[in-house]
C-alpha cells in the first residue's frame, strides 16, 4: 500500500465495517497513462492493496461510490468495474465530480463488511 498523498488514513475500521479513502489510478506518485480504463485498472490494484492491509478483499465490499470526471464515460467505467467485481455486486453510486485529485478521470471509495 502506498503512502497517502494527503492528511488522511487509507482505511479505517468502524465495528465490522471498513471504510476506504477514495482510490485513484496512481502508481509511483503519478496518475497512470492510458485513459480511463488504465486508471481504473490501477484503482482496483490500489483498492485491493488497501483492503488487503485490513485482511479484506473486493468480495467483502458492500458499497462503492464511483466519482467520474465525465459521466459520458459511465459505460466504459461500468464494463471495467464489472470485470473486477465479477459476480459480486455491491451497492453503488456513481456521480460526476467537478474535479478529482490530480485531475484524474476516476476515483472509487468503498465500504466493506468484515467479521
JSON list of C-alpha atoms in Angstrom, two decimals:
[
{"chain": "A", "resi": 1, "resn": "UNK", "atom": "CA", "xyz": [0.00, 0.00, 0.00]},
{"chain": "A", "resi": 2, "resn": "UNK", "atom": "CA", "xyz": [1.43, 3.36, -0.97]},
{"chain": "A", "resi": 3, "resn": "UNK", "atom": "CA", "xyz": [1.63, 6.34, 1.35]},
{"chain": "A", "resi": 4, "resn": "UNK", "atom": "CA", "xyz": [-1.40, 8.69, 1.22]},
{"chain": "A", "resi": 5, "resn": "UNK", "atom": "CA", "xyz": [-0.93, 11.90, -0.74]},
{"chain": "A", "resi": 6, "resn": "UNK", "atom": "CA", "xyz": [-2.71, 13.92, 1.96]},
{"chain": "A", "resi": 7, "resn": "UNK", "atom": "CA", "xyz": [-3.57, 14.04, 5.67]},
{"chain": "A", "resi": 8, "resn": "UNK", "atom": "CA", "xyz": [-5.90, 11.04, 5.78]},
{"chain": "A", "resi": 9, "resn": "UNK", "atom": "CA", "xyz": [-5.91, 7.33, 6.57]},
{"chain": "A", "resi": 10, "resn": "UNK", "atom": "CA", "xyz": [-6.33, 4.97, 3.60]},
{"chain": "A", "resi": 11, "resn": "UNK", "atom": "CA", "xyz": [-8.63, 2.60, 5.52]},
{"chain": "A", "resi": 12, "resn": "UNK", "atom": "CA", "xyz": [-10.46, 2.85, 8.85]},
{"chain": "A", "resi": 13, "resn": "UNK", "atom": "CA", "xyz": [-12.34, 0.18, 10.77]},
{"chain": "A", "resi": 14, "resn": "UNK", "atom": "CA", "xyz": [-15.61, 1.06, 12.48]},
{"chain": "A", "resi": 15, "resn": "UNK", "atom": "CA", "xyz": [-17.01, -2.06, 14.18]},
{"chain": "A", "resi": 16, "resn": "UNK", "atom": "CA", "xyz": [-17.40, -4.69, 11.48]},
{"chain": "A", "resi": 17, "resn": "UNK", "atom": "CA", "xyz": [-17.14, -2.15, 8.65]},
{"chain": "A", "resi": 18, "resn": "UNK", "atom": "CA", "xyz": [-14.07, -0.94, 6.77]},
{"chain": "A", "resi": 19, "resn": "UNK", "atom": "CA", "xyz": [-14.16, 2.45, 5.07]},
{"chain": "A", "resi": 20, "resn": "UNK", "atom": "CA", "xyz": [-11.57, 3.19, 2.39]},
{"chain": "A", "resi": 21, "resn": "UNK", "atom": "CA", "xyz": [-10.40, 6.58, 1.31]},
{"chain": "A", "resi": 22, "resn": "UNK", "atom": "CA", "xyz": [-11.02, 7.27, -2.35]},
{"chain": "A", "resi": 23, "resn": "UNK", "atom": "CA", "xyz": [-8.53, 5.48, -4.57]},
{"chain": "A", "resi": 24, "resn": "UNK", "atom": "CA", "xyz": [-7.30, 6.93, -7.85]},
{"chain": "A", "resi": 25, "resn": "UNK", "atom": "CA", "xyz": [-5.18, 5.41, -10.59]},
{"chain": "A", "resi": 26, "resn": "UNK", "atom": "CA", "xyz": [-1.89, 6.46, -9.06]},
{"chain": "A", "resi": 27, "resn": "UNK", "atom": "CA", "xyz": [1.29, 4.40, -9.21]},
{"chain": "A", "resi": 28, "resn": "UNK", "atom": "CA", "xyz": [4.80, 5.59, -8.35]},
{"chain": "A", "resi": 29, "resn": "UNK", "atom": "CA", "xyz": [3.42, 9.01, -7.40]},
{"chain": "A", "resi": 30, "resn": "UNK", "atom": "CA", "xyz": [1.69, 9.78, -10.70]},
{"chain": "A", "resi": 31, "resn": "UNK", "atom": "CA", "xyz": [-1.60, 9.02, -12.43]},
{"chain": "A", "resi": 32, "resn": "UNK", "atom": "CA", "xyz": [-1.07, 6.14, -14.86]},
{"chain": "A", "resi": 33, "resn": "UNK", "atom": "CA", "xyz": [-1.25, 6.94, -18.55]},
{"chain": "A", "resi": 34, "resn": "UNK", "atom": "CA", "xyz": [-3.73, 5.38, -20.95]},
{"chain": "A", "resi": 35, "resn": "UNK", "atom": "CA", "xyz": [-7.04, 6.99, -20.09]},
{"chain": "A", "resi": 36, "resn": "UNK", "atom": "CA", "xyz": [-10.00, 5.83, -18.05]},
{"chain": "A", "resi": 37, "resn": "UNK", "atom": "CA", "xyz": [-9.54, 2.05, -18.46]},
{"chain": "A", "resi": 38, "resn": "UNK", "atom": "CA", "xyz": [-5.87, 2.22, -17.42]},
{"chain": "A", "resi": 39, "resn": "UNK", "atom": "CA", "xyz": [-6.73, 4.41, -14.45]},
{"chain": "A", "resi": 40, "resn": "UNK", "atom": "CA", "xyz": [-9.48, 2.01, -13.38]},
{"chain": "A", "resi": 41, "resn": "UNK", "atom": "CA", "xyz": [-7.15, -0.99, -13.55]},
{"chain": "A", "resi": 42, "resn": "UNK", "atom": "CA", "xyz": [-4.78, 0.86, -11.20]},
{"chain": "A", "resi": 43, "resn": "UNK", "atom": "CA", "xyz": [-7.66, 1.97, -8.96]},
{"chain": "A", "resi": 44, "resn": "UNK", "atom": "CA", "xyz": [-8.52, -1.71, -8.44]},
{"chain": "A", "resi": 45, "resn": "UNK", "atom": "CA", "xyz": [-4.86, -2.59, -7.76]},
{"chain": "A", "resi": 46, "resn": "UNK", "atom": "CA", "xyz": [-4.86, 0.15, -5.13]},
{"chain": "A", "resi": 47, "resn": "UNK", "atom": "CA", "xyz": [-8.24, -0.87, -3.65]},
{"chain": "A", "resi": 48, "resn": "UNK", "atom": "CA", "xyz": [-7.10, -4.50, -3.35]},
{"chain": "A", "resi": 49, "resn": "UNK", "atom": "CA", "xyz": [-3.93, -3.36, -1.59]},
{"chain": "A", "resi": 50, "resn": "UNK", "atom": "CA", "xyz": [-5.79, -1.12, 0.87]},
{"chain": "A", "resi": 51, "resn": "UNK", "atom": "CA", "xyz": [-8.37, -3.80, 1.63]},
{"chain": "A", "resi": 52, "resn": "UNK", "atom": "CA", "xyz": [-5.68, -6.48, 1.97]},
{"chain": "A", "resi": 53, "resn": "UNK", "atom": "CA", "xyz": [-3.93, -4.36, 4.60]},
{"chain": "A", "resi": 54, "resn": "UNK", "atom": "CA", "xyz": [-7.03, -4.96, 6.76]},
{"chain": "A", "resi": 55, "resn": "UNK", "atom": "CA", "xyz": [-7.37, -8.65, 5.80]},
{"chain": "A", "resi": 56, "resn": "UNK", "atom": "CA", "xyz": [-10.27, -7.94, 3.44]},
{"chain": "A", "resi": 57, "resn": "UNK", "atom": "CA", "xyz": [-10.88, -8.26, -0.30]},
{"chain": "A", "resi": 58, "resn": "UNK", "atom": "CA", "xyz": [-13.21, -7.00, -3.01]},
{"chain": "A", "resi": 59, "resn": "UNK", "atom": "CA", "xyz": [-15.56, -9.85, -2.07]},
{"chain": "A", "resi": 60, "resn": "UNK", "atom": "CA", "xyz": [-16.13, -8.12, 1.29]},
{"chain": "A", "resi": 61, "resn": "UNK", "atom": "CA", "xyz": [-17.20, -4.83, -0.31]},
{"chain": "A", "resi": 62, "resn": "UNK", "atom": "CA", "xyz": [-20.85, -3.95, 0.30]},
{"chain": "A", "resi": 63, "resn": "UNK", "atom": "CA", "xyz": [-20.94, -0.39, -1.14]},
{"chain": "A", "resi": 64, "resn": "UNK", "atom": "CA", "xyz": [-18.89, 1.68, -3.55]},
{"chain": "A", "resi": 65, "resn": "UNK", "atom": "CA", "xyz": [-19.01, 5.26, -4.69]},
{"chain": "A", "resi": 66, "resn": "UNK", "atom": "CA", "xyz": [-17.54, 5.97, -8.10]},
{"chain": "A", "resi": 67, "resn": "UNK", "atom": "CA", "xyz": [-16.58, 9.55, -8.93]},
{"chain": "A", "resi": 68, "resn": "UNK", "atom": "CA", "xyz": [-16.16, 10.28, -12.65]},
{"chain": "A", "resi": 69, "resn": "UNK", "atom": "CA", "xyz": [-14.70, 13.39, -14.23]},
{"chain": "A", "resi": 70, "resn": "UNK", "atom": "CA", "xyz": [-17.14, 12.90, -17.12]},
{"chain": "A", "resi": 71, "resn": "UNK", "atom": "CA", "xyz": [-20.41, 10.97, -16.85]},
{"chain": "A", "resi": 72, "resn": "UNK", "atom": "CA", "xyz": [-20.16, 10.24, -20.59]},
{"chain": "A", "resi": 73, "resn": "UNK", "atom": "CA", "xyz": [-17.53, 7.62, -19.63]},
{"chain": "A", "resi": 74, "resn": "UNK", "atom": "CA", "xyz": [-20.05, 5.71, -17.47]},
{"chain": "A", "resi": 75, "resn": "UNK", "atom": "CA", "xyz": [-20.44, 2.76, -19.88]},
{"chain": "A", "resi": 76, "resn": "UNK", "atom": "CA", "xyz": [-16.67, 2.31, -20.18]},
{"chain": "A", "resi": 77, "resn": "UNK", "atom": "CA", "xyz": [-16.28, 2.53, -16.40]},
{"chain": "A", "resi": 78, "resn": "UNK", "atom": "CA", "xyz": [-19.13, 0.08, -15.89]},
{"chain": "A", "resi": 79, "resn": "UNK", "atom": "CA", "xyz": [-17.53, -2.56, -18.15]},
{"chain": "A", "resi": 80, "resn": "UNK", "atom": "CA", "xyz": [-14.15, -2.40, -16.37]},
{"chain": "A", "resi": 81, "resn": "UNK", "atom": "CA", "xyz": [-15.82, -2.25, -12.94]},
{"chain": "A", "resi": 82, "resn": "UNK", "atom": "CA", "xyz": [-17.89, -5.38, -13.70]},
{"chain": "A", "resi": 83, "resn": "UNK", "atom": "CA", "xyz": [-14.78, -7.33, -14.75]},
{"chain": "A", "resi": 84, "resn": "UNK", "atom": "CA", "xyz": [-13.09, -6.57, -11.42]},
{"chain": "A", "resi": 85, "resn": "UNK", "atom": "CA", "xyz": [-16.07, -7.40, -9.22]},
{"chain": "A", "resi": 86, "resn": "UNK", "atom": "CA", "xyz": [-17.14, -10.44, -11.27]},
{"chain": "A", "resi": 87, "resn": "UNK", "atom": "CA", "xyz": [-20.39, -11.91, -9.93]},
{"chain": "A", "resi": 88, "resn": "UNK", "atom": "CA", "xyz": [-20.10, -9.91, -6.68]},
{"chain": "A", "resi": 89, "resn": "UNK", "atom": "CA", "xyz": [-22.42, -6.91, -6.90]},
{"chain": "A", "resi": 90, "resn": "UNK", "atom": "CA", "xyz": [-22.04, -4.35, -4.10]},
{"chain": "A", "resi": 91, "resn": "UNK", "atom": "CA", "xyz": [-24.44, -1.43, -3.91]},
{"chain": "A", "resi": 92, "resn": "UNK", "atom": "CA", "xyz": [-23.05, 1.51, -5.87]},
{"chain": "A", "resi": 93, "resn": "UNK", "atom": "CA", "xyz": [-23.46, 5.18, -6.53]},
{"chain": "A", "resi": 94, "resn": "UNK", "atom": "CA", "xyz": [-21.79, 6.90, -9.48]},
{"chain": "A", "resi": 95, "resn": "UNK", "atom": "CA", "xyz": [-21.52, 10.65, -9.76]},
{"chain": "A", "resi": 96, "resn": "UNK", "atom": "CA", "xyz": [-19.77, 13.20, -11.91]},
{"chain": "A", "resi": 97, "resn": "UNK", "atom": "CA", "xyz": [-17.36, 15.38, -9.93]},
{"chain": "A", "resi": 98, "resn": "UNK", "atom": "CA", "xyz": [-16.27, 18.85, -10.93]},
{"chain": "A", "resi": 99, "resn": "UNK", "atom": "CA", "xyz": [-12.62, 17.88, -10.44]},
{"chain": "A", "resi": 100, "resn": "UNK", "atom": "CA", "xyz": [-10.83, 14.90, -8.93]},
{"chain": "A", "resi": 101, "resn": "UNK", "atom": "CA", "xyz": [-7.45, 14.59, -7.19]},
{"chain": "A", "resi": 102, "resn": "UNK", "atom": "CA", "xyz": [-4.51, 15.13, -9.55]},
{"chain": "A", "resi": 103, "resn": "UNK", "atom": "CA", "xyz": [-7.17, 15.82, -12.25]},
{"chain": "A", "resi": 104, "resn": "UNK", "atom": "CA", "xyz": [-7.66, 12.08, -12.75]},
{"chain": "A", "resi": 105, "resn": "UNK", "atom": "CA", "xyz": [-10.63, 10.56, -14.58]},
{"chain": "A", "resi": 106, "resn": "UNK", "atom": "CA", "xyz": [-11.99, 8.30, -11.82]},
{"chain": "A", "resi": 107, "resn": "UNK", "atom": "CA", "xyz": [-11.90, 7.74, -8.06]},
{"chain": "A", "resi": 108, "resn": "UNK", "atom": "CA", "xyz": [-13.55, 4.92, -6.10]},
{"chain": "A", "resi": 109, "resn": "UNK", "atom": "CA", "xyz": [-14.20, 4.59, -2.38]},
{"chain": "A", "resi": 110, "resn": "UNK", "atom": "CA", "xyz": [-15.77, 1.61, -0.72]},
{"chain": "A", "resi": 111, "resn": "UNK", "atom": "CA", "xyz": [-17.24, 0.15, 2.44]},
{"chain": "A", "resi": 112, "resn": "UNK", "atom": "CA", "xyz": [-16.50, -3.48, 3.28]},
{"chain": "A", "resi": 113, "resn": "UNK", "atom": "CA", "xyz": [-18.07, -5.73, 5.92]},
{"chain": "A", "resi": 114, "resn": "UNK", "atom": "CA", "xyz": [-15.72, -7.98, 7.89]},
{"chain": "A", "resi": 115, "resn": "UNK", "atom": "CA", "xyz": [-16.11, -10.31, 10.84]}
]
